[in-house]
Amino acid sequence: MTSIRQASPTDISRLNLCNLDPLTENYARKFYFDYLVRWPTMFIVAENLKGQVIAYVMGKVEEDPDYVKLLGTDKYLPWHGHVTCLTVAPQYRQMGLAKTLTAHLDQACEQENAWFMDLFVRVSNKTAINMYKGMGYSVYRRVIDYYSDDPTGHGTSEDAFDMRKSLSRDKTNRYIRVAGENYRIHPEDIYHP
């Protein structure tokens, strides 16, 4: 049996089963603690009967500063939820844990009245892309050389898909794009006008 709960400070040192996966981004401890302090309801873990953290999701709600909106640019990002990291230990995949954790994060962002959810995923990670599409996400744009490493060993960097899913506040799918795979930008264009 698996339990789903809000992360605690002691969980930060127990993420190894998940973080050893080459497709999982690893961060400094301070980064995890910052999320735990700033967005405690959006850092959720799955724990097995042995007390091991076998999956987790870290997210946040954010928006661009007002000056970006005042510049009249279409790059302004309104209040939205962001999936910073979602990972499941390899031996616990295909059990629905990723969908369960994402649903918890979606609900937390709904409670914060966010417009949409977004995330970045490596273009080579077809399994994750298909999973996210199955959960209602679609590709908004392709970010060229977003990841500075390439776990396939074929290059020095890898592109990412910026994927989005409307939440209930966005009744017209204003922040979703059709055929986003064909819309290419560079990392420096993600947040800056």
Coordinates of C-alpha atoms in Angstrom, one line a residue:
M1 CA 0.0 0.0 0.0
T2 CA 1.2 3.5 -0.8
S3 CA 0.4 6.7 1.1
I4 CA 0.2 10.1 -0.5
R5 CA 1.0 13.0 1.8
Q6 CA 2.5 16.5 1.9
A7 CA 6.3 16.4 2.1
S8 CA 8.2 17.0 5.3
P9 CA 11.7 18.3 5.9
T10 CA 13.0 14.8 6.6
D11 CA 11.8 13.6 3.2
I12 CA 14.5 15.8 1.4
S13 CA 17.2 13.3 2.4
R14 CA 15.0 10.3 1.3
L15 CA 14.5 11.1 -2.4
N16 CA 17.3 8.8 -3.7
L17 CA 15.1 6.1 -5.1
C18 CA 13.5 8.7 -7.4
N19 CA 16.5 10.9 -8.1
L20 CA 18.8 8.2 -9.4
D21 CA 16.8 8.2 -12.7
P22 CA 18.8 9.9 -15.5
L23 CA 15.7 11.8 -16.6
T24 CA 15.1 13.3 -13.2
E25 CA 16.5 16.8 -12.6
N26 CA 18.5 16.9 -9.3
Y27 CA 18.7 20.1 -7.3
A28 CA 20.7 21.3 -4.3
R29 CA 19.1 20.7 -0.9
K30 CA 18.3 24.4 -0.5
F31 CA 16.1 24.3 -3.6
Y32 CA 14.0 21.5 -2.2
F33 CA 13.7 23.3 1.2
D34 CA 12.7 26.5 -0.6
Y35 CA 9.8 24.7 -2.2
L36 CA 8.8 23.1 1.0
V37 CA 8.7 26.4 2.8
R38 CA 7.2 28.5 0.0
W39 CA 4.7 26.0 -1.5
P40 CA 4.2 23.3 1.2
T41 CA 0.9 22.1 -0.3
M42 CA 2.5 21.6 -3.7
F43 CA 5.4 19.3 -2.6
I44 CA 3.7 15.9 -2.3
V45 CA 5.3 12.5 -1.8
A46 CA 4.2 8.9 -2.2
E47 CA 5.6 6.6 0.4
N48 CA 5.6 2.8 0.5
L49 CA 5.1 0.5 3.5
K50 CA 8.8 0.6 4.3
G51 CA 8.7 4.3 4.6
Q52 CA 10.6 4.9 1.4
V53 CA 9.7 7.9 -0.8
I54 CA 8.9 6.2 -4.1
A55 CA 7.6 9.2 -6.0
Y56 CA 7.1 12.9 -5.6
V57 CA 5.9 16.1 -7.3
M58 CA 7.1 19.6 -6.6
G59 CA 5.1 22.5 -7.9
K60 CA 4.4 26.2 -7.4
V61 CA 2.1 29.0 -8.4
E62 CA 3.7 32.1 -10.0
E63 CA 3.1 34.9 -12.5
D64 CA 5.3 37.4 -14.3
P65 CA 5.9 40.8 -12.7
D66 CA 3.3 43.5 -13.6
Y67 CA 5.8 45.4 -15.8
V68 CA 5.8 42.6 -18.3
K69 CA 2.0 42.9 -18.7
L70 CA 2.3 46.7 -19.0
L71 CA 4.8 46.3 -21.9
G72 CA 2.0 44.8 -23.9
T73 CA 3.9 41.6 -24.8
D74 CA 2.2 38.3 -25.5
K75 CA 4.9 36.6 -23.3
Y76 CA 3.2 37.6 -20.1
L77 CA 2.5 34.6 -17.9
P78 CA -0.5 35.1 -15.6
W79 CA -1.1 33.3 -12.3
H80 CA -0.5 29.7 -13.1
G81 CA 0.7 26.4 -11.6
H82 CA 4.0 24.9 -12.6
V83 CA 5.1 21.3 -12.2
T84 CA 8.8 21.7 -11.3
C85 CA 9.5 18.0 -10.8
L86 CA 7.5 14.9 -11.1
T87 CA 9.3 11.6 -10.7
V88 CA 8.6 8.0 -9.8
A89 CA 11.2 5.4 -8.8
P90 CA 11.7 3.0 -11.8
Q91 CA 10.4 -0.1 -10.0
Y92 CA 7.1 1.8 -9.0
R93 CA 6.2 3.1 -12.5
Q94 CA 3.1 2.1 -14.4
M95 CA 1.1 2.0 -11.2
G96 CA -0.7 5.4 -11.6
L97 CA 1.4 7.3 -9.0
A98 CA 2.4 10.1 -11.4
K99 CA -1.2 10.7 -12.3
T100 CA -2.2 10.6 -8.7
L101 CA 0.5 13.1 -7.6
T102 CA -0.3 15.4 -10.6
A103 CA -4.0 15.3 -9.7
H104 CA -3.1 16.5 -6.1
L105 CA -1.0 19.3 -7.5
D106 CA -3.7 20.3 -10.0
Q107 CA -6.1 20.5 -7.1
A108 CA -3.7 22.7 -5.0
C109 CA -3.4 25.0 -8.0
E110 CA -7.2 25.1 -8.5
Q111 CA -7.5 26.2 -4.9
E112 CA -5.0 29.0 -5.7
N113 CA -7.2 30.1 -8.6
A114 CA -4.5 29.5 -11.2
W115 CA -5.3 29.8 -14.9
F116 CA -3.4 26.8 -16.1
M117 CA -0.7 24.3 -15.3
D118 CA 2.6 24.1 -17.2
L119 CA 5.7 22.0 -17.2
F120 CA 8.8 21.3 -19.2
V121 CA 9.7 17.9 -20.5
R122 CA 12.6 16.6 -22.6
V123 CA 11.5 16.0 -26.2
S124 CA 13.1 12.6 -26.1
N125 CA 11.0 11.5 -23.1
K126 CA 8.2 10.1 -25.1
T127 CA 6.8 8.1 -22.2
A128 CA 6.3 11.2 -20.1
I129 CA 5.0 13.2 -23.0
N130 CA 2.3 10.6 -23.8
M131 CA 1.5 10.4 -20.1
Y132 CA 1.0 14.2 -19.8
K133 CA -1.1 14.2 -23.0
G134 CA -3.3 11.5 -21.4
M135 CA -3.8 13.8 -18.4
G136 CA -4.9 16.7 -20.7
Y137 CA -1.7 18.5 -21.3
S138 CA -0.7 19.7 -24.8
V139 CA 2.5 21.1 -26.2
Y140 CA 2.5 24.9 -26.1
R141 CA 5.9 25.4 -27.6
R142 CA 9.3 23.8 -28.2
V143 CA 12.2 25.4 -26.3
I144 CA 15.5 25.0 -28.2
D145 CA 18.5 23.7 -26.1
Y146 CA 16.5 24.1 -22.8
Y147 CA 18.4 21.3 -21.1
S148 CA 22.2 21.9 -21.0
D149 CA 22.9 18.1 -21.0
D150 CA 21.7 15.3 -23.2
P151 CA 21.3 12.0 -21.4
T152 CA 21.2 10.1 -24.7
G153 CA 24.8 11.0 -25.3
H154 CA 24.1 12.2 -28.8
G155 CA 24.7 15.9 -28.2
T156 CA 25.5 18.5 -25.6
S157 CA 22.0 19.8 -25.1
E158 CA 18.3 18.9 -25.6
D159 CA 15.1 20.7 -26.5
A160 CA 12.1 20.7 -24.2
F161 CA 8.4 20.9 -24.8
D162 CA 6.6 23.5 -22.7
M163 CA 3.3 21.7 -22.0
R164 CA 0.2 23.2 -20.6
K165 CA -3.2 22.2 -19.3
S166 CA -6.1 24.7 -18.7
L167 CA -7.6 24.7 -15.2
S168 CA -11.2 25.6 -14.5
R169 CA -10.6 29.4 -14.5
D170 CA -9.5 29.3 -18.1
K171 CA -12.9 28.4 -19.7
T172 CA -11.8 29.4 -23.2
N173 CA -8.3 27.7 -23.3
R174 CA -6.8 31.1 -23.7
Y175 CA -3.3 29.9 -22.7
I176 CA -3.3 26.8 -24.8
R177 CA -1.9 26.6 -28.4
V178 CA -2.7 24.2 -31.2
A179 CA 0.3 22.6 -32.9
G180 CA 2.7 24.0 -30.3
E181 CA 5.4 21.5 -31.4
N182 CA 6.0 23.8 -34.4
Y183 CA 6.3 27.0 -32.3
R184 CA 10.0 27.3 -31.4
I185 CA 11.7 29.7 -29.1
H186 CA 15.0 29.9 -27.2
P187 CA 15.4 29.7 -23.4
E188 CA 16.0 33.4 -23.1
D189 CA 12.6 34.1 -24.7
I190 CA 10.6 32.1 -22.2
Y191 CA 10.2 34.8 -19.6
H192 CA 11.6 38.0 -21.0
P193 CA 9.8 40.3 -23.4

